[in-house]
Structure formats: structure tokens, C-alpha cells
Coordinates of C-alpha atoms in Angstrom, one line a residue:
M29 CA 29.1 -21.0 8.9
E30 CA 30.6 -23.4 6.1
L31 CA 28.6 -25.9 4.5
S32 CA 30.7 -29.0 3.1
P33 CA 29.6 -31.3 0.7
E34 CA 29.2 -33.8 3.2
N35 CA 27.0 -32.0 5.7
S36 CA 25.3 -29.3 3.3
A37 CA 21.4 -30.1 2.4
V38 CA 22.2 -29.2 -1.0
S39 CA 25.2 -31.8 -1.5
G40 CA 23.3 -32.9 -4.7
L41 CA 24.2 -29.7 -6.5
N42 CA 27.7 -30.5 -8.1
S43 CA 29.6 -29.0 -11.0
K44 CA 27.6 -30.9 -13.6
S45 CA 24.5 -28.2 -12.8
S46 CA 26.8 -25.2 -14.2
E47 CA 26.6 -26.7 -17.7
H48 CA 22.7 -26.3 -18.0
S49 CA 21.7 -22.8 -19.2
S50 CA 18.3 -23.1 -17.8
S51 CA 16.7 -23.7 -14.4
E52 CA 14.7 -26.8 -15.6
K53 CA 17.6 -28.5 -16.5
W54 CA 18.9 -27.4 -13.1
L55 CA 16.2 -28.9 -11.4
K56 CA 16.6 -32.1 -13.5
T57 CA 20.4 -32.6 -13.5
S58 CA 20.9 -32.1 -9.9
K59 CA 19.9 -34.6 -7.2
I60 CA 18.4 -31.6 -5.2
A61 CA 14.5 -31.6 -4.5
P62 CA 12.5 -28.9 -5.8
F63 CA 12.1 -27.8 -2.1
I64 CA 15.6 -27.2 0.0
Q65 CA 15.5 -26.0 3.6
L66 CA 18.5 -24.7 5.3
D67 CA 18.3 -24.0 9.1
I68 CA 20.5 -21.3 9.7
L69 CA 20.6 -19.6 13.3
S70 CA 22.1 -16.1 13.5
E71 CA 24.3 -15.3 16.0
L72 CA 22.4 -13.5 19.0
I73 CA 22.7 -9.7 18.8
E74 CA 22.4 -7.5 22.2
P75 CA 21.4 -3.9 21.9
D76 CA 24.1 -1.8 23.9
N77 CA 21.8 1.0 25.7
P78 CA 18.9 1.2 23.4
K79 CA 17.1 4.7 23.6
H80 CA 13.6 4.7 23.9
H81 CA 10.9 7.5 23.5
H82 CA 8.1 8.2 25.7
L83 CA 4.9 7.5 24.1
G84 CA 2.7 9.2 26.0
Y85 CA -1.2 8.5 27.3
G86 CA -0.5 5.8 29.8
Q87 CA 2.3 3.9 27.6
S88 CA 5.8 3.6 28.3
P89 CA 8.5 1.6 26.5
R90 CA 9.9 -1.6 27.3
T91 CA 13.4 -2.5 28.0
P92 CA 14.5 -5.1 25.1
E93 CA 14.7 -7.9 27.4
Q94 CA 11.0 -7.0 28.6
S95 CA 9.3 -6.7 25.0
P96 CA 8.0 -9.4 23.0
A97 CA 10.3 -8.3 19.9
I98 CA 12.7 -11.2 18.9
H99 CA 16.2 -11.3 19.8
N100 CA 17.4 -14.6 18.3
T101 CA 16.2 -14.6 15.1
E102 CA 16.1 -18.1 13.3
K103 CA 15.9 -18.1 9.4
T104 CA 14.6 -21.1 7.3
Y105 CA 16.0 -20.7 3.6
T106 CA 13.4 -22.6 0.9
V107 CA 14.1 -22.8 -3.1
I108 CA 11.0 -23.0 -4.7
R109 CA 9.8 -22.7 -8.3
R110 CA 8.7 -18.7 -9.1
K111 CA 5.1 -18.6 -9.3
E112 CA 5.3 -15.6 -12.1
K113 CA 7.0 -14.7 -15.3
L114 CA 9.4 -11.8 -14.9
S115 CA 10.6 -11.6 -18.5
S116 CA 8.5 -8.6 -19.2
I117 CA 9.7 -6.5 -16.4
L118 CA 12.8 -4.4 -16.9
L119 CA 14.9 -5.6 -13.9
P120 CA 18.5 -4.8 -13.4
L121 CA 21.2 -7.7 -14.1
S122 CA 22.0 -9.8 -11.0
A123 CA 24.5 -12.4 -10.4
A124 CA 22.1 -15.0 -10.7
S125 CA 21.1 -13.6 -14.2
Y126 CA 24.8 -14.4 -15.1
Y127 CA 24.4 -17.9 -14.6
I128 CA 20.8 -18.9 -15.6
G129 CA 19.4 -16.0 -17.5
V130 CA 17.5 -12.6 -17.3
S131 CA 14.5 -14.2 -15.6
P132 CA 15.5 -17.3 -13.3
E133 CA 12.7 -19.5 -12.8
M134 CA 13.8 -20.3 -9.0
E135 CA 13.6 -17.9 -6.0
I136 CA 15.0 -18.5 -2.2
V137 CA 12.1 -17.8 0.2
E138 CA 13.2 -16.6 4.1
S139 CA 11.0 -17.6 6.4
C140 CA 11.9 -15.4 9.9
E141 CA 10.8 -16.1 13.3
S142 CA 10.1 -12.4 13.8
I143 CA 7.5 -12.6 10.7
D144 CA 5.9 -15.2 12.5
K145 CA 5.9 -12.8 15.7
L146 CA 4.1 -10.0 13.6
N147 CA 1.6 -12.4 12.2
A148 CA 0.9 -13.8 15.7
F149 CA 0.6 -10.2 17.0
L150 CA -2.0 -9.6 14.0
K151 CA -4.3 -12.7 14.8
A152 CA -4.2 -11.9 18.5
R153 CA -5.5 -8.5 17.8
K154 CA -8.3 -9.7 15.5
D155 CA -9.4 -12.3 17.7
D156 CA -9.4 -9.2 20.5
V157 CA -11.5 -7.3 18.3
N158 CA -14.1 -10.1 17.4
A159 CA -14.3 -10.5 21.1
G160 CA -15.2 -6.9 21.5
V161 CA -12.3 -5.7 23.3
P162 CA -13.4 -6.6 26.8
G163 CA -11.5 -4.3 29.5
K164 CA -9.5 -2.4 27.3
F165 CA -9.1 0.7 25.4
L166 CA -9.2 0.0 21.3
H167 CA -5.9 1.7 20.7
A168 CA -6.5 2.2 16.3
V169 CA -3.5 2.8 14.6
M170 CA -4.7 4.1 10.9
G171 CA -3.7 6.2 7.9
S172 CA -5.5 9.5 7.4
D173 CA -7.1 7.9 4.0
G174 CA -6.1 6.0 1.1
A175 CA -4.4 2.3 0.7
D176 CA -1.1 3.2 -0.9
V177 CA 1.9 0.8 -0.1
G178 CA 3.7 3.3 2.2
T179 CA 0.2 3.8 4.5
V180 CA -0.6 0.4 4.6
A181 CA 2.9 -0.8 5.8
S182 CA 3.0 2.2 8.0
T183 CA -0.2 1.1 9.4
I184 CA 1.2 -2.4 9.8
M185 CA 4.6 -1.9 11.5
Y186 CA 4.0 1.2 13.8
S187 CA 1.4 -0.6 15.4
F188 CA 3.8 -3.3 15.8
Y189 CA 6.4 -0.9 17.2
L190 CA 3.6 0.3 19.7
H191 CA 2.8 -3.2 20.9
V192 CA 6.3 -4.4 21.3
T193 CA 7.3 -1.1 22.9
S194 CA 4.4 -0.9 25.4
E195 CA 4.1 -2.6 29.0
S196 CA 0.5 -1.2 29.6
N197 CA -2.2 -3.7 29.7
Q198 CA -4.9 -1.0 29.0
F199 CA -4.5 -0.8 25.3
C200 CA -5.4 -3.1 22.3
T201 CA -3.3 -1.6 19.7
V202 CA -4.6 -2.8 16.6
P203 CA -3.8 -1.7 12.7
I204 CA -6.7 -0.7 10.8
I205 CA -6.4 -0.9 7.0
N206 CA -8.3 2.5 6.0
I207 CA -10.3 0.8 2.9
N208 CA -12.7 -2.0 2.5
R209 CA -11.2 -5.5 2.4
A210 CA -13.2 -6.5 -1.0
N211 CA -11.2 -3.3 -2.4
L212 CA -7.7 -4.7 -1.8
G213 CA -8.1 -6.7 -4.9
S214 CA -7.8 -3.5 -6.9
H215 CA -4.0 -3.0 -5.3
V216 CA -2.5 -5.6 -7.1
E217 CA 1.2 -4.0 -5.9
L218 CA -0.3 -3.9 -2.4
K219 CA -1.4 -7.3 -2.4
W220 CA 1.5 -8.9 -3.9
L221 CA 4.2 -7.3 -1.5
L222 CA 1.8 -8.8 1.5
D223 CA 2.0 -11.9 -0.1
S224 CA 5.9 -11.9 -0.5
C225 CA 6.3 -10.4 3.0
H226 CA 4.5 -13.3 4.0
I227 CA 2.1 -11.1 5.9
D228 CA -1.5 -13.4 7.0
Q229 CA -3.7 -11.2 5.2
S230 CA -6.7 -12.8 6.8
S231 CA -5.3 -11.4 10.1
L232 CA -5.7 -7.7 9.1
I233 CA -8.6 -5.9 9.9
F234 CA -10.3 -3.1 7.4
A235 CA -12.4 -0.2 7.8
D236 CA -15.3 -2.2 6.6
E237 CA -14.6 -5.1 9.5
I238 CA -15.0 -2.9 12.5
D239 CA -17.3 -0.2 13.9
L240 CA -14.9 2.4 15.3
S241 CA -18.1 4.4 16.2
Y242 CA -19.5 1.6 18.5
Y243 CA -16.2 2.2 20.5
D244 CA -16.0 6.1 20.4
I245 CA -19.7 5.9 21.9
F246 CA -18.2 3.9 24.9
G247 CA -15.4 6.1 25.4
S248 CA -12.8 3.2 24.7
L249 CA -11.5 4.4 21.3
K250 CA -8.1 6.0 20.9
I251 CA -6.8 6.6 17.4
V252 CA -3.1 7.1 16.4
L253 CA -3.2 8.9 12.9
L254 CA -0.5 8.4 10.5
K255 CA 0.8 10.6 7.5
G256 CA -1.5 13.4 8.1
S257 CA -2.8 15.8 10.6
R258 CA -6.6 15.3 9.8
I259 CA -8.7 12.3 9.7
S260 CA -10.4 11.3 6.9
S261 CA -13.8 13.1 5.8
K262 CA -15.9 9.8 5.8
Q263 CA -14.5 9.4 9.7
E264 CA -15.1 13.1 10.8
K265 CA -17.2 12.2 13.8
L266 CA -14.5 10.6 14.9
K267 CA -11.6 13.0 15.3
Q268 CA -12.1 13.8 19.0
A269 CA -10.7 10.2 19.9
V270 CA -7.4 11.0 17.7
V271 CA -4.8 10.9 20.8
E272 CA -1.7 10.8 18.7
I273 CA -0.4 12.2 15.2
F274 CA 2.5 10.6 13.9
H275 CA 4.5 11.9 11.1
C276 CA 2.8 14.9 9.7
R277 CA 4.6 18.3 8.3
K278 CA 5.7 20.8 10.5
G279 CA 3.1 23.6 10.4
E280 CA 0.5 21.9 9.8
T281 CA -2.8 22.6 11.7
I282 CA -3.2 19.7 14.2
Y283 CA -6.4 18.9 16.4
P284 CA -5.7 21.3 20.0
W285 CA -6.1 18.3 22.0
V286 CA -3.6 15.9 20.7
K287 CA -0.6 15.9 23.1
T288 CA 1.5 13.6 21.2
V289 CA 2.6 14.7 18.0
T290 CA 5.4 13.8 15.4
T291 CA 6.7 16.0 13.0
T292 CA 8.8 16.5 10.1
E293 CA 10.5 19.2 8.8
E294 CA 11.8 17.3 5.9
E295 CA 9.2 15.7 3.2
S296 CA 10.7 12.2 4.4
S297 CA 8.6 8.9 4.2
C298 CA 6.6 7.6 7.1
C299 CA 8.2 4.3 6.8
T300 CA 11.4 6.1 7.2
A301 CA 10.7 7.3 10.3
I302 CA 9.3 4.2 11.6
A303 CA 12.3 2.3 10.3
D304 CA 14.1 4.7 12.4
K305 CA 12.4 3.7 15.3
F306 CA 13.2 -0.3 15.0
A307 CA 16.9 0.7 14.3
T308 CA 16.9 2.4 17.5
Y309 CA 15.1 0.2 19.9
S310 CA 15.5 -3.3 18.1
P311 CA 18.0 -3.1 15.4
E312 CA 17.8 -7.1 15.0
I313 CA 14.0 -7.1 14.0
L314 CA 15.1 -5.4 10.6
A315 CA 17.4 -8.3 10.1
S316 CA 14.3 -10.1 8.9
K317 CA 13.9 -9.7 5.1
S318 CA 10.1 -9.6 5.1
F319 CA 10.3 -6.6 7.7
S320 CA 12.9 -4.8 5.8
K321 CA 11.1 -5.4 2.3
L322 CA 7.6 -4.2 3.8
L323 CA 9.4 -0.7 5.0
L324 CA 11.5 -0.5 2.3
A325 CA 8.7 -0.8 -0.6
G326 CA 7.1 1.9 1.2
I327 CA 10.1 4.4 1.3
L328 CA 11.0 3.5 -2.7
L329 CA 7.5 4.2 -3.6
D330 CA 7.1 7.4 -1.4
T331 CA 10.3 8.9 -2.9
A332 CA 10.3 7.7 -6.4
N333 CA 12.9 5.3 -6.1
L334 CA 14.8 7.7 -4.1
R335 CA 14.8 10.4 -7.0
D336 CA 12.2 12.8 -5.8
P337 CA 13.6 16.3 -5.3
R338 CA 12.0 16.1 -1.7
C339 CA 13.4 12.8 -1.0
S340 CA 15.5 13.4 2.5
S341 CA 19.1 12.0 3.3
K342 CA 17.6 10.2 6.0
D343 CA 15.4 8.4 3.5
K344 CA 18.3 7.5 1.4
Y345 CA 19.9 6.2 4.8
M346 CA 17.1 4.1 5.8
A347 CA 17.0 2.3 2.4
S348 CA 20.6 1.3 2.5
L349 CA 19.9 0.0 5.8
L350 CA 17.0 -2.1 4.5
I351 CA 18.8 -3.3 1.7
N352 CA 18.3 -6.9 2.7
G353 CA 14.5 -6.1 1.7
A354 CA 15.0 -5.7 -1.7
G355 CA 16.6 -9.1 -2.7
R356 CA 18.6 -10.2 -5.6
Y357 CA 17.8 -7.2 -7.8
G358 CA 18.6 -4.3 -5.5
C359 CA 16.2 -1.4 -4.5
N360 CA 16.0 -0.7 -8.8
G361 CA 14.6 -3.9 -9.2
L362 CA 12.0 -4.1 -6.3
Y363 CA 10.6 -0.3 -7.3
Q364 CA 10.3 -1.6 -10.7
L365 CA 8.6 -4.9 -9.6
L366 CA 5.9 -2.8 -7.6
R367 CA 5.6 -0.1 -10.5
Y368 CA 5.0 -3.1 -12.8
K369 CA 2.5 -4.5 -10.6
M370 CA 0.8 -1.1 -10.0
H371 CA 0.0 -0.6 -13.7
D372 CA -0.4 -4.3 -14.4
L373 CA -4.3 -4.4 -15.0
S374 CA -4.6 -7.8 -16.9
S375 CA -6.2 -10.0 -13.8
L376 CA -8.2 -7.1 -12.7
Q377 CA -12.2 -6.6 -13.8
V378 CA -13.5 -3.4 -14.7
A379 CA -14.9 -2.5 -11.1
D380 CA -11.7 -3.2 -9.8
I381 CA -9.6 -1.0 -12.2
L382 CA -12.0 2.0 -11.5
R383 CA -11.9 1.4 -7.9
K384 CA -8.1 1.4 -7.8
D385 CA -7.9 4.8 -7.5
F386 CA -11.1 6.5 -6.7
K387 CA -12.7 9.0 -5.0
K388 CA -16.2 10.3 -4.1
W389 CA -18.1 13.8 -3.4
T390 CA -21.3 14.1 -2.0
G391 CA -22.9 17.8 -3.0
Q392 CA -25.5 19.9 -2.0
E393 CA -29.5 18.9 -2.8
S394 CA -30.7 19.1 -6.4
A395 CA -33.8 20.3 -7.8
D396 CA -35.2 16.9 -7.4
S397 CA -34.5 17.0 -3.7
R398 CA -31.6 14.5 -3.9
S399 CA -28.0 15.0 -3.3
V400 CA -25.3 14.7 -5.7
Q401 CA -22.6 12.1 -5.7
I402 CA -19.8 12.0 -7.9
G403 CA -17.0 9.9 -8.2
M404 CA -13.5 10.1 -9.9
S405 CA -11.8 7.3 -11.1
C406 CA -8.0 7.4 -12.0
I407 CA -6.6 4.9 -14.7
G408 CA -3.1 4.4 -16.2
I409 CA -4.5 3.2 -19.3
S410 CA -6.5 4.5 -22.6
I411 CA -10.0 4.7 -22.5
G412 CA -9.9 2.4 -25.5
Q413 CA -8.1 -0.3 -23.4
L414 CA -10.4 0.1 -20.5
L415 CA -13.2 -0.7 -23.2
S416 CA -11.3 -4.1 -24.1
H417 CA -11.6 -5.1 -20.4
A418 CA -15.2 -6.2 -20.8
E419 CA -17.7 -7.2 -23.6
N420 CA -20.1 -4.6 -22.3
L421 CA -18.0 -1.6 -20.7
A422 CA -21.3 0.9 -20.2
Q423 CA -23.0 -1.9 -18.4
E424 CA -20.1 -2.8 -16.1
I425 CA -19.6 1.2 -15.3
T426 CA -23.3 1.1 -14.8
R427 CA -23.1 -1.5 -12.1
F428 CA -20.3 0.5 -10.5
Q429 CA -21.9 3.3 -10.3
L430 CA -24.7 1.7 -8.5
S431 CA -22.7 0.0 -6.2
E432 CA -21.1 3.0 -5.0
K433 CA -24.5 5.4 -5.3
L434 CA -23.0 7.6 -8.1
R435 CA -25.3 9.9 -10.0
A436 CA -22.1 10.8 -12.3
L437 CA -18.9 8.9 -12.9
I438 CA -15.7 10.8 -14.4
V439 CA -13.2 8.5 -15.3
V440 CA -9.5 10.3 -16.0
S441 CA -7.3 8.5 -17.9
G442 CA -3.4 9.5 -18.0
Y443 CA -0.9 7.2 -20.3
Y444 CA 1.7 7.0 -22.8
N445 CA 1.0 5.8 -26.2
D446 CA 3.1 4.0 -28.8
E447 CA 4.9 7.0 -29.6
K448 CA 5.9 7.2 -26.3
N449 CA 3.7 10.5 -25.9
F450 CA 1.6 11.5 -22.8
K451 CA -2.0 11.5 -23.1
R452 CA -5.1 12.3 -21.3
E453 CA -8.7 11.3 -21.7
V454 CA -11.9 11.7 -19.7
L455 CA -14.9 9.3 -19.8
I456 CA -18.2 11.0 -18.3
S457 CA -21.1 8.6 -17.4
T458 CA -24.1 10.0 -16.1
E459 CA -27.5 8.4 -14.7
S460 CA -29.6 10.4 -16.9
A461 CA -29.3 13.0 -20.0
K462 CA -30.2 15.7 -18.1
L463 CA -27.4 15.4 -15.7
L464 CA -24.8 14.8 -18.3
E465 CA -26.0 18.0 -20.3
S466 CA -25.4 19.8 -16.9
L467 CA -22.1 18.7 -16.6
L468 CA -21.1 19.2 -20.2
F469 CA -22.5 23.0 -19.8
F470 CA -20.4 23.5 -16.4
F471 CA -17.1 22.0 -18.3
D472 CA -17.9 24.2 -21.1
F473 CA -18.1 27.1 -19.0
N474 CA -14.7 26.1 -17.6
A475 CA -13.0 25.2 -20.9
S476 CA -10.2 27.3 -20.2
R477 CA -9.4 24.8 -17.4
L478 CA -10.8 21.6 -18.8
P479 CA -10.5 21.9 -22.7
L480 CA -12.5 18.9 -24.2
K481 CA -12.1 17.1 -27.6
S482 CA -14.6 14.6 -28.5
L483 CA -13.6 11.0 -28.9
H484 CA -15.9 8.4 -30.6
F485 CA -16.4 4.9 -29.1
P486 CA -18.8 2.1 -30.2
G487 CA -21.0 0.6 -27.2
L488 CA -21.5 3.7 -25.5
K489 CA -24.8 4.2 -24.2
N490 CA -26.8 7.5 -23.4
G491 CA -25.5 9.3 -20.7
M492 CA -22.1 8.7 -21.7
K493 CA -19.3 10.7 -23.5
A494 CA -15.4 10.5 -24.1
Y495 CA -13.0 13.0 -24.5
E496 CA -9.7 13.8 -24.9
I497 CA -8.0 16.5 -22.6
D498 CA -4.8 18.8 -22.5
K499 CA -2.2 16.5 -21.2
I500 CA -1.2 19.7 -19.1
T501 CA -4.6 19.2 -17.5
S502 CA -3.6 17.5 -13.9
R503 CA -5.9 15.9 -11.9
K504 CA -6.3 18.1 -9.1
I505 CA -8.0 20.2 -11.3
V506 CA -10.5 17.9 -12.4
E507 CA -11.1 17.2 -8.7
H508 CA -11.6 21.2 -8.4
L509 CA -14.2 21.2 -10.8
I510 CA -16.3 18.5 -9.4
E511 CA -16.1 20.1 -6.0
E512 CA -17.5 23.5 -7.8
F513 CA -20.2 21.6 -9.5
V514 CA -21.4 19.8 -6.3
G515 CA -21.1 22.9 -4.4
I516 CA -18.4 22.3 -2.0
P517 CA -16.8 25.7 -1.0
K518 CA -13.1 26.1 -1.7
A519 CA -11.0 25.5 1.5

């Protein structure tokens, strides 16, 4: 489509604009309004003999003509002022950088009918859940554990895929984000991605917003498990409701009653497998920048920007197919943005930082007839930097321990210092000096696995100690030591 000066919505943009180096001058000198809208109707794409896969347990795929998927995609482009500064992020150069600087203040936002369709699906499913899902099975799609970008993107997109390919009205297919909603704020990169993909976060359902055990009691719960063959330990009682396992490694032990299992021989991303299904069934959906960006982000983080030794050829192929989602800076730029957001803790409170990468173990009864609950938080900054996030770090950590009902918290820090040397530190906080003494005695007994060198920070209360540990000591070693301390037997 050609835009002549007479019929273009940007007719005010003339050759004088190129003389100004900054986007602010560009806005002032051109007659263009801060918001420009261009409605572009793409050509109708008709898939030729699409292939479908049987989904099992009462579901069968629809033909593209029957499905609610969008085949006539109308896109609206809006020029807006960028909300954030990118000057601190090492981004690849783009054509726009050549004209208006390394960190342009303007960005073009695409609004696509297909992402509206996805948001409508999410809202309708939340309305169904709020109504109690009357007369249907609750078809819950969820990751085995955690809320990394790949897991959340897979959960949203695979549930939508099941929705658009099913002609059965027996199932209410719902994506479940397997964390509490309050914890979303600690996942800065995930929140940023959902915002930039225009996903309506109010329509998402989090683990603390739905009682899955209620539906399980009445036999109406059907779980689709993603990225793993086992449900998370905190939901172990629901394992009999698992009816499908999608994208687990070949050879993994699966529940014997599950008949619908999708395995992979390669260590490919789950988002790759889902993108492949959309590309086969309804490729025009992937023309949406938001759709492709959500899946591409999952692939890039799962494969360390396609550089992980386990990255498959299919990962690379799908990343190239979804390149539209990367935007002006390409795959490298999107990956750098996501990594920056993952380590950007400037807007987070201490509790959010601790909750960002957090695990909890419940052990055997102690001498005082209380179970031992120990938590571990992994952070990407030094203990000293963590101290700078609060006027009274000891009080903030104590408050976090109380909220999580922890008798002890171990904060494992891994970061690069000013000399670019990798460092590991650990902060141990317990409810009593007696428990701290027991923990330190246990760690001292295992000094060959966890060598501790004392660090001194002002402001730490009794029951708190900080140490430097060997950089080759992985977080897995700390996890195993915690399991041994609380009495959890080895697998």
C-alpha cells in the first residue's frame, strides 16, 4: 500500500524533519500529532489443507473456517512517546538509531485484532470461573511450577490454542499462572512483557485466585501440565486430575493414567512447540506482533538467546519465523531488554526481591514439636546492595519470614563485582539464635561443600549472619544441604 503526501495520515512529516537530531525537535517541527493512527487491512490469508492433531479426552480440532481464530487481521499502528529510557541498556543499533540517536524517544505500537481476540478469551474464561464454571469441566492449563517467562507464555498460548482448536462445549479451558498474583510484581521482566504485548493482566487467573481442589472434589477438574511430567509438590493432591502432559523430555517418568503425552527428544523450548502448532494450524495468528513477541521471548530466554548448547535447530527456525515480535532491535535487542528487566531491582521492595526467585522446604518435626520451614531466595545483587534497598533490612527480612511462615531464610547472592569477577555470598536469618547455631554447625560439618568466610555488615540483628562462599558453589548445592538439614530424603 502506498501512502502519498495527499492521503497519508503522516502528511505533516516533511523533509525538514530530518534536519533535527532529537525526537523532541522532530515532534515540534513536524505537523504530526503525538498520536498517529494508520489502519492497514492485511490481505486475507487462507491456509491450504491445514493439518490437525487429535487432542484426546473428548476434544477434536476445528477446521479454520469453524474456529474463532482470526483470518482477516486488521492492524492499527500508533506512534507514542516511549515511557522508559533505554540509554542504560546495551542494545544493537537499528536504522532508527542512525537518524534519531541510540535511544529514540518514540516507538510505534501495533494493535492487532487477534490480540483483542486473545484478551476476549481470557476475560470470558475468568467470567466463567467467577460463575463457578457451571455444567462444564474445568480444563486448567498450568506449568509444573514457577513463573518464568517461558512457562507463563506457554500457559497462555497453549490454552488459547486448545480453545481455538476444540469444538467441544464440555470444557472451559483456563490458563492458570502458578504463582500468587501479589508475586507478579517481583517478576519485572514478565510484567513488562505482558504490558508490551497488550495482555490484559486483570483477566489472568493466578494460583491464589482459584480453588482447584473444589473442582477436583466434584470430579470436574482436568489438568493440562506443561514443561514437566510431574505436578508441583504443593499441588500433589491434584495429580489424579492430570489428563495431558505437554512437552516433557522423552524418558521422563509420567503418571500411568495420562494418555495424552507430548514428548520431545531435543531440549527445545516449550514455546517452540506451541509456535509450531500455531504455524501448522493457523499461521496468520503469528502475524500479530504481540503473539509472536510473547512466544519469541519465551524461546530466547529458554535458550539463552539461541546460544545454549542444548538449543535445537527447531528453536532457531521458530525464532526466525517469529522475528516480527522482536521489534526494531531484533532478537538480540529483545533478549537484552528482557535480561535487563530481570536484573533491574530499582523499583522493587526487599520482599519483592526476595520473592523473585524463592523456594520453601517443610521438614520433620523438631524437638519443640514444630515443623521446620526453611526458605531460600536467590538474588543477582550483593548482600551489601540488598542492604541499601531498605533503611532497616533486618526488619524487612523478619517481616518477609513471618509472611512466609519461615523459621529460617537463606539468601544466596550471585553477582559480578566492579572488576567483572563473579562473587557468591549468603545471608542466613533465623527466628532464634539456637536455630542459627544449629544451621551453622551443620554447614560447618559440610564445609567441603559449602565453605563459609565471614562478612561483617552493620545493622544485622541477632540470628543473622553473612558469609562469602566459593564462587563454584552452585545454588543446587545449597538446596541439597537445606533438604538434608530439614530431613527430606534424597530422591
